[in-house]
C-alpha cells in the first residue's frame, strides 16, 4: 500500500504541473482541442493521486 504524499510533495507536483502547462500554452503555435485534451488528461493523472493523498492525510 502506498503512503500518502506529504504537503511538500503535493506542492512540488502541483508547481511542476503548472510550469508544464505554462510552457505548453506559451510555446504552442496554436491551442487546439488536442492540446486542451492533453492538459486535462495530465491534470487528472496528477491531481487524482494528490486528492486521494489529501483525503488520507485528514
PDB file of N, CA and C in Angstrom:
ATOM      1  N   UNK A   1       0.836  -1.179   0.000  1.00  0.00           N
ATOM      2  CA  UNK A   1       0.000   0.000   0.000  1.00  0.00           C
ATOM      3  C   UNK A   1       0.883   1.246   0.000  1.00  0.00           C
ATOM      4  N   UNK A   2       0.529   2.210  -0.804  1.00  0.00           N
ATOM      5  CA  UNK A   2       1.326   3.433  -0.891  1.00  0.00           C
ATOM      6  C   UNK A   2       1.035   4.345   0.295  1.00  0.00           C
ATOM      7  N   UNK A   3       2.060   5.052   0.690  1.00  0.00           N
ATOM      8  CA  UNK A   3       1.844   6.037   1.751  1.00  0.00           C
ATOM      9  C   UNK A   3       1.393   7.351   1.115  1.00  0.00           C
ATOM     10  N   UNK A   4       0.632   8.147   1.853  1.00  0.00           N
ATOM     11  CA  UNK A   4       0.139   9.413   1.297  1.00  0.00           C
ATOM     12  C   UNK A   4       1.289  10.388   1.039  1.00  0.00           C
ATOM     13  N   UNK A   5       1.077  11.273   0.093  1.00  0.00           N
ATOM     14  CA  UNK A   5       2.082  12.288  -0.215  1.00  0.00           C
ATOM     15  C   UNK A   5       2.148  13.317   0.909  1.00  0.00           C
ATOM     16  N   UNK A   6       3.340  13.809   1.157  1.00  0.00           N
ATOM     17  CA  UNK A   6       3.469  14.878   2.149  1.00  0.00           C
ATOM     18  C   UNK A   6       3.039  16.197   1.516  1.00  0.00           C
ATOM     19  N   UNK A   7       2.849  17.200   2.361  1.00  0.00           N
ATOM     20  CA  UNK A   7       2.414  18.505   1.853  1.00  0.00           C
ATOM     21  C   UNK A   7       3.433  19.107   0.900  1.00  0.00           C
ATOM     22  N   UNK A   8       4.710  18.940   1.186  1.00  0.00           N
ATOM     23  CA  UNK A   8       5.739  19.492   0.299  1.00  0.00           C
ATOM     24  C   UNK A   8       5.749  18.769  -1.047  1.00  0.00           C
ATOM     25  N   UNK A   9       5.498  17.454  -1.048  1.00  0.00           N
ATOM     26  CA  UNK A   9       5.421  16.710  -2.303  1.00  0.00           C
ATOM     27  C   UNK A   9       4.220  17.173  -3.127  1.00  0.00           C
ATOM     28  N   UNK A  10       3.105  17.424  -2.475  1.00  0.00           N
ATOM     29  CA  UNK A  10       1.908  17.903  -3.167  1.00  0.00           C
ATOM     30  C   UNK A  10       2.176  19.257  -3.801  1.00  0.00           C
ATOM     31  N   UNK A  11       2.841  20.148  -3.062  1.00  0.00           N
ATOM     32  CA  UNK A  11       3.164  21.470  -3.598  1.00  0.00           C
ATOM     33  C   UNK A  11       4.118  21.350  -4.782  1.00  0.00           C
ATOM     34  N   UNK A  12       5.125  20.510  -4.673  1.00  0.00           N
ATOM     35  CA  UNK A  12       6.098  20.333  -5.763  1.00  0.00           C
ATOM     36  C   UNK A  12       5.440  19.764  -7.019  1.00  0.00           C
ATOM     37  N   UNK A  13       4.608  18.756  -6.865  1.00  0.00           N
ATOM     38  CA  UNK A  13       3.921  18.163  -8.008  1.00  0.00           C
ATOM     39  C   UNK A  13       3.012  19.195  -8.671  1.00  0.00           C
ATOM     40  N   UNK A  14       2.295  19.956  -7.867  1.00  0.00           N
ATOM     41  CA  UNK A  14       1.397  20.975  -8.408  1.00  0.00           C
ATOM     42  C   UNK A  14       2.164  22.053  -9.155  1.00  0.00           C
ATOM     43  N   UNK A  15       3.269  22.501  -8.590  1.00  0.00           N
ATOM     44  CA  UNK A  15       4.066  23.534  -9.250  1.00  0.00           C
ATOM     45  C   UNK A  15       4.693  23.033 -10.542  1.00  0.00           C
ATOM     46  N   UNK A  16       5.160  21.792 -10.549  1.00  0.00           N
ATOM     47  CA  UNK A  16       5.726  21.228 -11.770  1.00  0.00           C
ATOM     48  C   UNK A  16       4.666  21.100 -12.866  1.00  0.00           C
ATOM     49  N   UNK A  17       3.456  20.680 -12.482  1.00  0.00           N
ATOM     50  CA  UNK A  17       2.386  20.567 -13.468  1.00  0.00           C
ATOM     51  C   UNK A  17       2.009  21.949 -14.008  1.00  0.00           C
ATOM     52  N   UNK A  18       1.934  22.941 -13.137  1.00  0.00           N
ATOM     53  CA  UNK A  18       1.617  24.300 -13.586  1.00  0.00           C
ATOM     54  C   UNK A  18       2.700  24.843 -14.518  1.00  0.00           C
ATOM     55  N   UNK A  19       3.963  24.564 -14.206  1.00  0.00           N
ATOM     56  CA  UNK A  19       5.057  25.009 -15.070  1.00  0.00           C
ATOM     57  C   UNK A  19       4.975  24.337 -16.436  1.00  0.00           C
ATOM     58  N   UNK A  20       4.648  23.063 -16.461  1.00  0.00           N
ATOM     59  CA  UNK A  20       4.485  22.351 -17.723  1.00  0.00           C
ATOM     60  C   UNK A  20       3.350  22.954 -18.545  1.00  0.00           C
ATOM     61  N   UNK A  21       2.233  23.227 -17.900  1.00  0.00           N
ATOM     62  CA  UNK A  21       1.102  23.852 -18.603  1.00  0.00           C
ATOM     63  C   UNK A  21       1.493  25.217 -19.149  1.00  0.00           C
ATOM     64  N   UNK A  22       2.213  25.989 -18.361  1.00  0.00           N
ATOM     65  CA  UNK A  22       2.647  27.310 -18.810  1.00  0.00           C
ATOM     66  C   UNK A  22       3.524  27.189 -20.056  1.00  0.00           C
ATOM     67  N   UNK A  23       4.475  26.256 -20.025  1.00  0.00           N
ATOM     68  CA  UNK A  23       5.353  26.071 -21.174  1.00  0.00           C
ATOM     69  C   UNK A  23       4.583  25.616 -22.408  1.00  0.00           C
ATOM     70  N   UNK A  24       3.673  24.685 -22.222  1.00  0.00           N
ATOM     71  CA  UNK A  24       2.892  24.193 -23.358  1.00  0.00           C
ATOM     72  C   UNK A  24       2.052  25.314 -23.953  1.00  0.00           C
ATOM     73  N   UNK A  25       1.390  26.076 -23.088  1.00  0.00           N
ATOM     74  CA  UNK A  25       0.483  27.114 -23.585  1.00  0.00           C
ATOM     75  C   UNK A  25       1.219  28.308 -24.186  1.00  0.00           C
ATOM     76  N   UNK A  26       2.416  28.618 -23.711  1.00  0.00           N
ATOM     77  CA  UNK A  26       3.150  29.753 -24.264  1.00  0.00           C
ATOM     78  C   UNK A  26       3.950  29.375 -25.507  1.00  0.00           C
ATOM     79  N   UNK A  27       4.361  28.124 -25.626  1.00  0.00           N
ATOM     80  CA  UNK A  27       5.173  27.699 -26.763  1.00  0.00           C
ATOM     81  C   UNK A  27       4.351  27.158 -27.921  1.00  0.00           C
ATOM     82  N   UNK A  28       3.103  26.823 -27.666  1.00  0.00           N
ATOM     83  CA  UNK A  28       2.270  26.267 -28.728  1.00  0.00           C
ATOM     84  C   UNK A  28       1.943  27.348 -29.751  1.00  0.00           C
ATOM     85  N   UNK A  29       2.061  26.987 -31.017  1.00  0.00           N
ATOM     86  CA  UNK A  29       1.721  27.934 -32.072  1.00  0.00           C
ATOM     87  C   UNK A  29       0.224  28.209 -32.089  1.00  0.00           C
ATOM     88  N   UNK A  30      -0.546  27.165 -31.855  1.00  0.00           N
ATOM     89  CA  UNK A  30      -1.980  27.356 -31.710  1.00  0.00           C
ATOM     90  C   UNK A  30      -2.478  26.348 -30.682  1.00  0.00           C
ATOM     91  N   UNK A  31      -3.480  26.746 -29.968  1.00  0.00           N
ATOM     92  CA  UNK A  31      -4.041  25.886 -28.923  1.00  0.00           C
ATOM     93  C   UNK A  31      -5.321  25.280 -29.488  1.00  0.00           C
ATOM     94  N   UNK A  32      -5.218  24.025 -29.891  1.00  0.00           N
ATOM     95  CA  UNK A  32      -6.378  23.361 -30.460  1.00  0.00           C
ATOM     96  C   UNK A  32      -6.979  22.393 -29.444  1.00  0.00           C
ATOM     97  N   UNK A  33      -7.966  21.668 -29.864  1.00  0.00           N
ATOM     98  CA  UNK A  33      -8.664  20.756 -28.964  1.00  0.00           C
ATOM     99  C   UNK A  33      -7.769  19.671 -28.397  1.00  0.00           C
ATOM    100  N   UNK A  34      -6.831  19.174 -29.199  1.00  0.00           N
ATOM    101  CA  UNK A  34      -5.946  18.110 -28.732  1.00  0.00           C
ATOM    102  C   UNK A  34      -5.043  18.589 -27.600  1.00  0.00           C
ATOM    103  N   UNK A  35      -4.575  19.825 -27.688  1.00  0.00           N
ATOM    104  CA  UNK A  35      -3.742  20.381 -26.615  1.00  0.00           C
ATOM    105  C   UNK A  35      -4.539  20.467 -25.320  1.00  0.00           C
ATOM    106  N   UNK A  36      -5.763  20.909 -25.412  1.00  0.00           N
ATOM    107  CA  UNK A  36      -6.607  21.029 -24.222  1.00  0.00           C
ATOM    108  C   UNK A  36      -6.903  19.649 -23.638  1.00  0.00           C
ATOM    109  N   UNK A  37      -7.170  18.674 -24.499  1.00  0.00           N
ATOM    110  CA  UNK A  37      -7.423  17.309 -24.034  1.00  0.00           C
ATOM    111  C   UNK A  37      -6.204  16.758 -23.309  1.00  0.00           C
ATOM    112  N   UNK A  38      -5.022  16.979 -23.862  1.00  0.00           N
ATOM    113  CA  UNK A  38      -3.787  16.503 -23.223  1.00  0.00           C
ATOM    114  C   UNK A  38      -3.593  17.148 -21.853  1.00  0.00           C
ATOM    115  N   UNK A  39      -3.873  18.445 -21.735  1.00  0.00           N
ATOM    116  CA  UNK A  39      -3.735  19.125 -20.452  1.00  0.00           C
ATOM    117  C   UNK A  39      -4.750  18.601 -19.438  1.00  0.00           C
ATOM    118  N   UNK A  40      -5.961  18.315 -19.876  1.00  0.00           N
ATOM    119  CA  UNK A  40      -6.981  17.779 -18.973  1.00  0.00           C
ATOM    120  C   UNK A  40      -6.596  16.372 -18.504  1.00  0.00           C
ATOM    121  N   UNK A  41      -6.109  15.558 -19.416  1.00  0.00           N
ATOM    122  CA  UNK A  41      -5.677  14.201 -19.036  1.00  0.00           C
ATOM    123  C   UNK A  41      -4.500  14.267 -18.072  1.00  0.00           C
ATOM    124  N   UNK A  42      -3.545  15.150 -18.355  1.00  0.00           N
ATOM    125  CA  UNK A  42      -2.395  15.261 -17.444  1.00  0.00           C
ATOM    126  C   UNK A  42      -2.833  15.780 -16.081  1.00  0.00           C
ATOM    127  N   UNK A  43      -3.808  16.681 -16.066  1.00  0.00           N
ATOM    128  CA  UNK A  43      -4.324  17.179 -14.789  1.00  0.00           C
ATOM    129  C   UNK A  43      -4.956  16.044 -13.994  1.00  0.00           C
ATOM    130  N   UNK A  44      -5.720  15.196 -14.674  1.00  0.00           N
ATOM    131  CA  UNK A  44      -6.340  14.066 -13.985  1.00  0.00           C
ATOM    132  C   UNK A  44      -5.282  13.108 -13.435  1.00  0.00           C
ATOM    133  N   UNK A  45      -4.255  12.831 -14.235  1.00  0.00           N
ATOM    134  CA  UNK A  45      -3.205  11.913 -13.787  1.00  0.00           C
ATOM    135  C   UNK A  45      -2.396  12.478 -12.628  1.00  0.00           C
ATOM    136  N   UNK A  46      -2.297  13.802 -12.558  1.00  0.00           N
ATOM    137  CA  UNK A  46      -1.531  14.430 -11.485  1.00  0.00           C
ATOM    138  C   UNK A  46      -2.393  14.635 -10.250  1.00  0.00           C
ATOM    139  N   UNK A  47      -3.587  15.161 -10.421  1.00  0.00           N
ATOM    140  CA  UNK A  47      -4.344  15.610  -9.264  1.00  0.00           C
ATOM    141  C   UNK A  47      -5.251  14.563  -8.636  1.00  0.00           C
ATOM    142  N   UNK A  48      -5.550  13.465  -9.316  1.00  0.00           N
ATOM    143  CA  UNK A  48      -6.309  12.398  -8.658  1.00  0.00           C
ATOM    144  C   UNK A  48      -5.492  11.770  -7.525  1.00  0.00           C
ATOM    145  N   UNK A  49      -4.219  11.395  -7.741  1.00  0.00           N
ATOM    146  CA  UNK A  49      -3.431  10.889  -6.611  1.00  0.00           C
ATOM    147  C   UNK A  49      -3.213  11.941  -5.514  1.00  0.00           C
ATOM    148  N   UNK A  50      -3.087  13.198  -5.915  1.00  0.00           N
ATOM    149  CA  UNK A  50      -2.924  14.263  -4.921  1.00  0.00           C
ATOM    150  C   UNK A  50      -4.184  14.375  -4.074  1.00  0.00           C
ATOM    151  N   UNK A  51      -5.347  14.324  -4.707  1.00  0.00           N
ATOM    152  CA  UNK A  51      -6.609  14.403  -3.977  1.00  0.00           C
ATOM    153  C   UNK A  51      -6.772  13.228  -3.026  1.00  0.00           C
ATOM    154  N   UNK A  52      -6.444  12.025  -3.500  1.00  0.00           N
ATOM    155  CA  UNK A  52      -6.528  10.844  -2.647  1.00  0.00           C
ATOM    156  C   UNK A  52      -5.579  10.951  -1.455  1.00  0.00           C
ATOM    157  N   UNK A  53      -4.414  11.503  -1.704  1.00  0.00           N
ATOM    158  CA  UNK A  53      -3.425  11.658  -0.637  1.00  0.00           C
ATOM    159  C   UNK A  53      -3.903  12.675   0.408  1.00  0.00           C
ATOM    160  N   UNK A  54      -4.536  13.734  -0.055  1.00  0.00           N
ATOM    161  CA  UNK A  54      -5.051  14.748   0.869  1.00  0.00           C
ATOM    162  C   UNK A  54      -6.165  14.147   1.724  1.00  0.00           C
ATOM    163  N   UNK A  55      -7.029  13.341   1.098  1.00  0.00           N
ATOM    164  CA  UNK A  55      -8.104  12.695   1.860  1.00  0.00           C
ATOM    165  C   UNK A  55      -7.553  11.759   2.919  1.00  0.00           C
ATOM    166  N   UNK A  56      -6.463  11.053   2.598  1.00  0.00           N
ATOM    167  CA  UNK A  56      -5.877  10.112   3.571  1.00  0.00           C
ATOM    168  C   UNK A  56      -5.199  10.846   4.720  1.00  0.00           C
ATOM    169  N   UNK A  57      -4.656  12.058   4.427  1.00  0.00           N
ATOM    170  CA  UNK A  57      -3.962  12.814   5.466  1.00  0.00           C
ATOM    171  C   UNK A  57      -4.909  13.427   6.478  1.00  0.00           C
ATOM    172  N   UNK A  58      -6.188  13.550   6.135  1.00  0.00           N
ATOM    173  CA  UNK A  58      -7.139  14.183   7.069  1.00  0.00           C
ATOM    174  C   UNK A  58      -7.547  13.270   8.160  1.00  0.00           C
TER     175      UNK A  58
END
